[in-house]
Coordinates of C-alpha atoms in Angstrom, one line a residue:
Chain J
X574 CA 24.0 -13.0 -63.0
X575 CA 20.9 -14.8 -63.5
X576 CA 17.4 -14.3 -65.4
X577 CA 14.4 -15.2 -64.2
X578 CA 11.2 -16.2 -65.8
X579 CA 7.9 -16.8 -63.7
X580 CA 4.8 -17.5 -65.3
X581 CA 2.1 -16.7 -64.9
X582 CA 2.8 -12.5 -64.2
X583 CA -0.6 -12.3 -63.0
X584 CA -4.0 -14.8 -63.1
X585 CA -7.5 -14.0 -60.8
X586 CA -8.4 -17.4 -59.3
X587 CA -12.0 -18.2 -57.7
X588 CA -11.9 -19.0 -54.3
X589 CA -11.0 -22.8 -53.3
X590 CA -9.1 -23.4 -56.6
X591 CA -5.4 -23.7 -56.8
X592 CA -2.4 -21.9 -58.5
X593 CA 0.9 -23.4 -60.0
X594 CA 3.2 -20.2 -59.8
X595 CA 6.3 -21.4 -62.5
X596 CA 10.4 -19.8 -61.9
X597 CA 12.4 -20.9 -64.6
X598 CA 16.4 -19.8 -63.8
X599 CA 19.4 -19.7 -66.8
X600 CA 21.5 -21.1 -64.7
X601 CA 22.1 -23.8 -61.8
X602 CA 21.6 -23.0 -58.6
X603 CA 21.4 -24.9 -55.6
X604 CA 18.8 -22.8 -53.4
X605 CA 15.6 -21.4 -54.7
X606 CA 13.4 -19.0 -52.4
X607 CA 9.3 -17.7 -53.1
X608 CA 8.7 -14.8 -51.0
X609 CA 5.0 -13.5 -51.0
X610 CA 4.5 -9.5 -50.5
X611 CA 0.7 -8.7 -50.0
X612 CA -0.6 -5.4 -50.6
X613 CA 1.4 -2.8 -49.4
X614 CA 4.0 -4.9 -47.4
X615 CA 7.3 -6.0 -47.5
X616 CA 8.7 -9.2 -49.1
X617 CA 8.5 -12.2 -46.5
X618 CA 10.2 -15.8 -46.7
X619 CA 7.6 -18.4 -47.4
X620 CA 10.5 -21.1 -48.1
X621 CA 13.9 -22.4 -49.5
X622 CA 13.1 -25.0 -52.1
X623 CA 16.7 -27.5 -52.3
X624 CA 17.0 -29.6 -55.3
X625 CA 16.2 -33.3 -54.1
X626 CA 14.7 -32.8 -50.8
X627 CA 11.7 -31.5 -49.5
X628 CA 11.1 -27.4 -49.0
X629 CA 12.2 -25.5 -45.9
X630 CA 9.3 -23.6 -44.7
X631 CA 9.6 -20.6 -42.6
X632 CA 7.3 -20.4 -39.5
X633 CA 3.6 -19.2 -40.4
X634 CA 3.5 -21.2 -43.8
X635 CA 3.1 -24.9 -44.6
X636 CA 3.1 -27.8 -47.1
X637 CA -0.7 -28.2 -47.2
X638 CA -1.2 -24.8 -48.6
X639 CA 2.2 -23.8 -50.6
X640 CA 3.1 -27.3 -51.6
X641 CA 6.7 -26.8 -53.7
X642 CA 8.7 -28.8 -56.7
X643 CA 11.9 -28.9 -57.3
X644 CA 12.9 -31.0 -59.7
X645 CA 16.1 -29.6 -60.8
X646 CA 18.7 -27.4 -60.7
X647 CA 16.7 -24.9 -62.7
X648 CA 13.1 -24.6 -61.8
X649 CA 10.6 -24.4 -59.2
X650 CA 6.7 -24.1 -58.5
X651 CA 4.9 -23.0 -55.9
X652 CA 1.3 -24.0 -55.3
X653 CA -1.6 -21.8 -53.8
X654 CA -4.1 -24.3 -52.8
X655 CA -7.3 -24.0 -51.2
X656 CA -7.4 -20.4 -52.1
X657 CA -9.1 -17.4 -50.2
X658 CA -9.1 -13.6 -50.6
X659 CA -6.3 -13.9 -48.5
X660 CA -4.0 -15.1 -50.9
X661 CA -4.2 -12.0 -52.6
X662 CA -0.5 -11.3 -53.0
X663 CA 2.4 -11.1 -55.4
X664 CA 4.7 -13.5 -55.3
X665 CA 8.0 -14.0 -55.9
X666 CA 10.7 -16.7 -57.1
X667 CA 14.4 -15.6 -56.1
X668 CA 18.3 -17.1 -56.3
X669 CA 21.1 -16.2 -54.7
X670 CA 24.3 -17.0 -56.6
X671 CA 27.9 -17.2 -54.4
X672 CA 29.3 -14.1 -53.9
X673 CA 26.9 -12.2 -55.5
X674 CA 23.6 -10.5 -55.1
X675 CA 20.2 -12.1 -55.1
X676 CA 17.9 -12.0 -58.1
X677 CA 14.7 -11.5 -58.1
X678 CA 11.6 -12.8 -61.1
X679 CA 9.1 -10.0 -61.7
X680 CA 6.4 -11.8 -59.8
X681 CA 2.9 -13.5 -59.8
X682 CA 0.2 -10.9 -58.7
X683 CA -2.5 -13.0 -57.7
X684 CA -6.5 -11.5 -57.2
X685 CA -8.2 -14.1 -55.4
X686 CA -12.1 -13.4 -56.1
Chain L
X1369 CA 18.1 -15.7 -36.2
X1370 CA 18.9 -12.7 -38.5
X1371 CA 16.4 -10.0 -38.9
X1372 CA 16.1 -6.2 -39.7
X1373 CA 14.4 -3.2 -38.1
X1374 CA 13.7 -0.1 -40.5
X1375 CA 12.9 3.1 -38.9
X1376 CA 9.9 5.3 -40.1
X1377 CA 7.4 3.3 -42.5
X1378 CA 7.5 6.6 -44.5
X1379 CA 9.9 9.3 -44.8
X1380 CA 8.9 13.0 -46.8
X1381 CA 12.1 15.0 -47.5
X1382 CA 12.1 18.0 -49.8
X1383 CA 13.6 18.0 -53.1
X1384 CA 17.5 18.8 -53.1
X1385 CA 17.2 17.7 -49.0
X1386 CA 19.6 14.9 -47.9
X1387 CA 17.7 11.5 -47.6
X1388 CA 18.0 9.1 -44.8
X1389 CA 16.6 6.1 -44.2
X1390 CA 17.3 3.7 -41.3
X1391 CA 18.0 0.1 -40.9
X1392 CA 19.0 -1.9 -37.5
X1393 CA 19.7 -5.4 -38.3
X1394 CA 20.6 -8.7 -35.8
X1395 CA 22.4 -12.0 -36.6
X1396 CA 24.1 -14.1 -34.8
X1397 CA 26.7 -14.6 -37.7
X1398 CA 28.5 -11.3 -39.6
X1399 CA 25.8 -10.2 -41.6
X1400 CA 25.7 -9.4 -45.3
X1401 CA 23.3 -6.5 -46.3
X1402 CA 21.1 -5.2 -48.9
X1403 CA 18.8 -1.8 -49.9
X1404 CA 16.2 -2.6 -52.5
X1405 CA 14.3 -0.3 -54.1
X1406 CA 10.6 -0.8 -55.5
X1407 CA 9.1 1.6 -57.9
X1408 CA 5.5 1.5 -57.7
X1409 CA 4.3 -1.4 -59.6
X1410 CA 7.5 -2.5 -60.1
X1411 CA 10.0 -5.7 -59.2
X1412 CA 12.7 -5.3 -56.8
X1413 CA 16.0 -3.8 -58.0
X1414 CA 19.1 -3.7 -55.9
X1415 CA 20.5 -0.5 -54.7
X1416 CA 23.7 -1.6 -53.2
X1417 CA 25.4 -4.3 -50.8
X1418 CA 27.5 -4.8 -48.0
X1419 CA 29.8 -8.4 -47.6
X1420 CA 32.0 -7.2 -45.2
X1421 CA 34.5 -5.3 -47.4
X1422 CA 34.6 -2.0 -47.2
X1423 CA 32.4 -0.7 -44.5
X1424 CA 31.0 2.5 -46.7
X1425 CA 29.3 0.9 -49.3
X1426 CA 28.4 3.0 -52.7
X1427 CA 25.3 2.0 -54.8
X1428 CA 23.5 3.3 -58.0
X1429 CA 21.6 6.7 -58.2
X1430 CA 24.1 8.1 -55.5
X1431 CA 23.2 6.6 -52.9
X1432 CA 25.3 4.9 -50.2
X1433 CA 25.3 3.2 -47.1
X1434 CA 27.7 2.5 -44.2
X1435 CA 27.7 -0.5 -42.3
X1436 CA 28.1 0.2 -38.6
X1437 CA 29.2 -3.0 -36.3
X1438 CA 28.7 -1.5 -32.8
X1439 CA 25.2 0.1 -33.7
X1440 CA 24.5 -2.8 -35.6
X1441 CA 23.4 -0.5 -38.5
X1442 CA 23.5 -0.3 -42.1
X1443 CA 21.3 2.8 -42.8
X1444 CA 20.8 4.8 -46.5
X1445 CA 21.6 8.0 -47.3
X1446 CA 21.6 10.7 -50.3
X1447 CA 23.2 13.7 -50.2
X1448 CA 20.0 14.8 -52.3
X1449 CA 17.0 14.0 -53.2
X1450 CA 15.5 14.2 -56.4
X1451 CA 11.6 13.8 -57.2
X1452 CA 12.5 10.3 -58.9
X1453 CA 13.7 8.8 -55.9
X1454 CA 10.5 8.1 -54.8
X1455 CA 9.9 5.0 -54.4
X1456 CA 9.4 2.0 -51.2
X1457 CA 13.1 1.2 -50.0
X1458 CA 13.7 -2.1 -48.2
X1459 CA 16.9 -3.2 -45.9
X1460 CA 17.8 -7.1 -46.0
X1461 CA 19.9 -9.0 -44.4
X1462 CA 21.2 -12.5 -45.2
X1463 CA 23.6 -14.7 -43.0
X1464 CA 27.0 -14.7 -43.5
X1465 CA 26.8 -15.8 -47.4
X1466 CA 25.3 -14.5 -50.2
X1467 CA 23.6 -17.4 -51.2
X1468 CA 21.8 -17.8 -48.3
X1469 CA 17.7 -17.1 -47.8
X1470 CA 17.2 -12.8 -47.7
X1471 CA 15.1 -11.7 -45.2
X1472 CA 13.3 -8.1 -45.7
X1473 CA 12.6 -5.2 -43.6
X1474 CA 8.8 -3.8 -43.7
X1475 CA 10.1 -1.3 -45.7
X1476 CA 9.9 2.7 -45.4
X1477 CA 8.1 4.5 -48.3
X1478 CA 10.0 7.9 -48.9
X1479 CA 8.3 10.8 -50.5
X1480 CA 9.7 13.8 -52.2
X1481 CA 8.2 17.0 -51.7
X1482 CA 8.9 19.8 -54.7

């Protein structure tokens, strides 16, 4: 299995400011995803985040706005920049570990005011 | 491209009453399969999996799901339903490994009626 810790669980950001959404995992693990679910909707794929190479971002989201880290094996941040209302979401960090389920971090819920 | 189809954005059954929730999927690559369920408020927890084992897949708080090839479905019953069941239930789908990217359904919100 694997545990995962994002920081910060929630934060209210001004409009036009950015936010550095933290996943910390226990374990190594080759693929990291951030999903965003906005109010009452389902979980969609922003991107993959691969250790030592740039994000794969899934049609509808780009660099610009959800830049993404990964420096290692273990961790990843997503940035919200250039923030509107919009952005109003919770978002999540997940890993999928070989033949075995996904895990999920409790989320970010972001207000954007 | 994989995706999934879920039937019914919300479902009201009656306590006691079997639950059923539907989920078509499409991939171009034998599928593996997921319910969630999200309490409100609340992360995502699994309910159960397919990996192309045994077709009739058995989760936690009885429910189960059978994965059907030539309807391409993988849709979620309980025999009955109890008022703590209520909940938002999502169907994934991933491609052909675990480890790959998960990508939701919109989800169908089911409701228990006393």
């Amino acid at each position: 299995s694997a545990v995962i810790s994002q920081k910060p669980s929630r934060d209210i950001c001004q409009r036009g400011t950015s936010l550095t959404i933290q996943c910390q995992v226990d374990s190594q693990v080759t693929m990291m995803f951030w999903y965003r679910q906005q109010p009452g909707q389902s979980l969609t794929l922003i991107a993959t985040a691969n250790q030592g190479s740039e994000a794969t971002y899934e049609s509808g989201f780009v660099i610009d706005k959800f830049p993404i880290s990964r420096p290692n094996l273990t961790f990843s941040t997503l940035t919200v920049s250039n923030m509107s209302p919009e952005d109003s979401s919770i978002y999540l960090c997940s890993v999928a570990l070989p033949n075995t389920e996904a895990f999920f971090g409790q989320g970010t819920r972001l207000t954007v005011v | 491209a994989q995706s999934v189809t879920q039937l019914g954005s919300h479902v009201s059954v009656s306590e006691g009453a079997l639950v059923l929730l539907r989920c078509n999927y499409s991939s171009s690559v034998p599928p593996y399969l997921f319910w969630y369920v999200q309490y409100p408020n609340q992360g995502l927890q699994l309910l159960l999996k397919y990996t192309s084992a045994a077709t009739l897949v058995k989760g936690i708080n009885g429910f189960e799901a059978e994965f059907k090839k030539s309807e391409t479905s993988f849709h979620l019953t309980k025999p009955s339903a109890h008022m703590s069941d209520a909940a938002e239930y999502f169907c994934a789908v991933s491609e052909g490994s675990s480890a790959s990217k998960i990508i939701f359904g919109s989800g169908t919100r089911l409701s228990i009626r006393p």
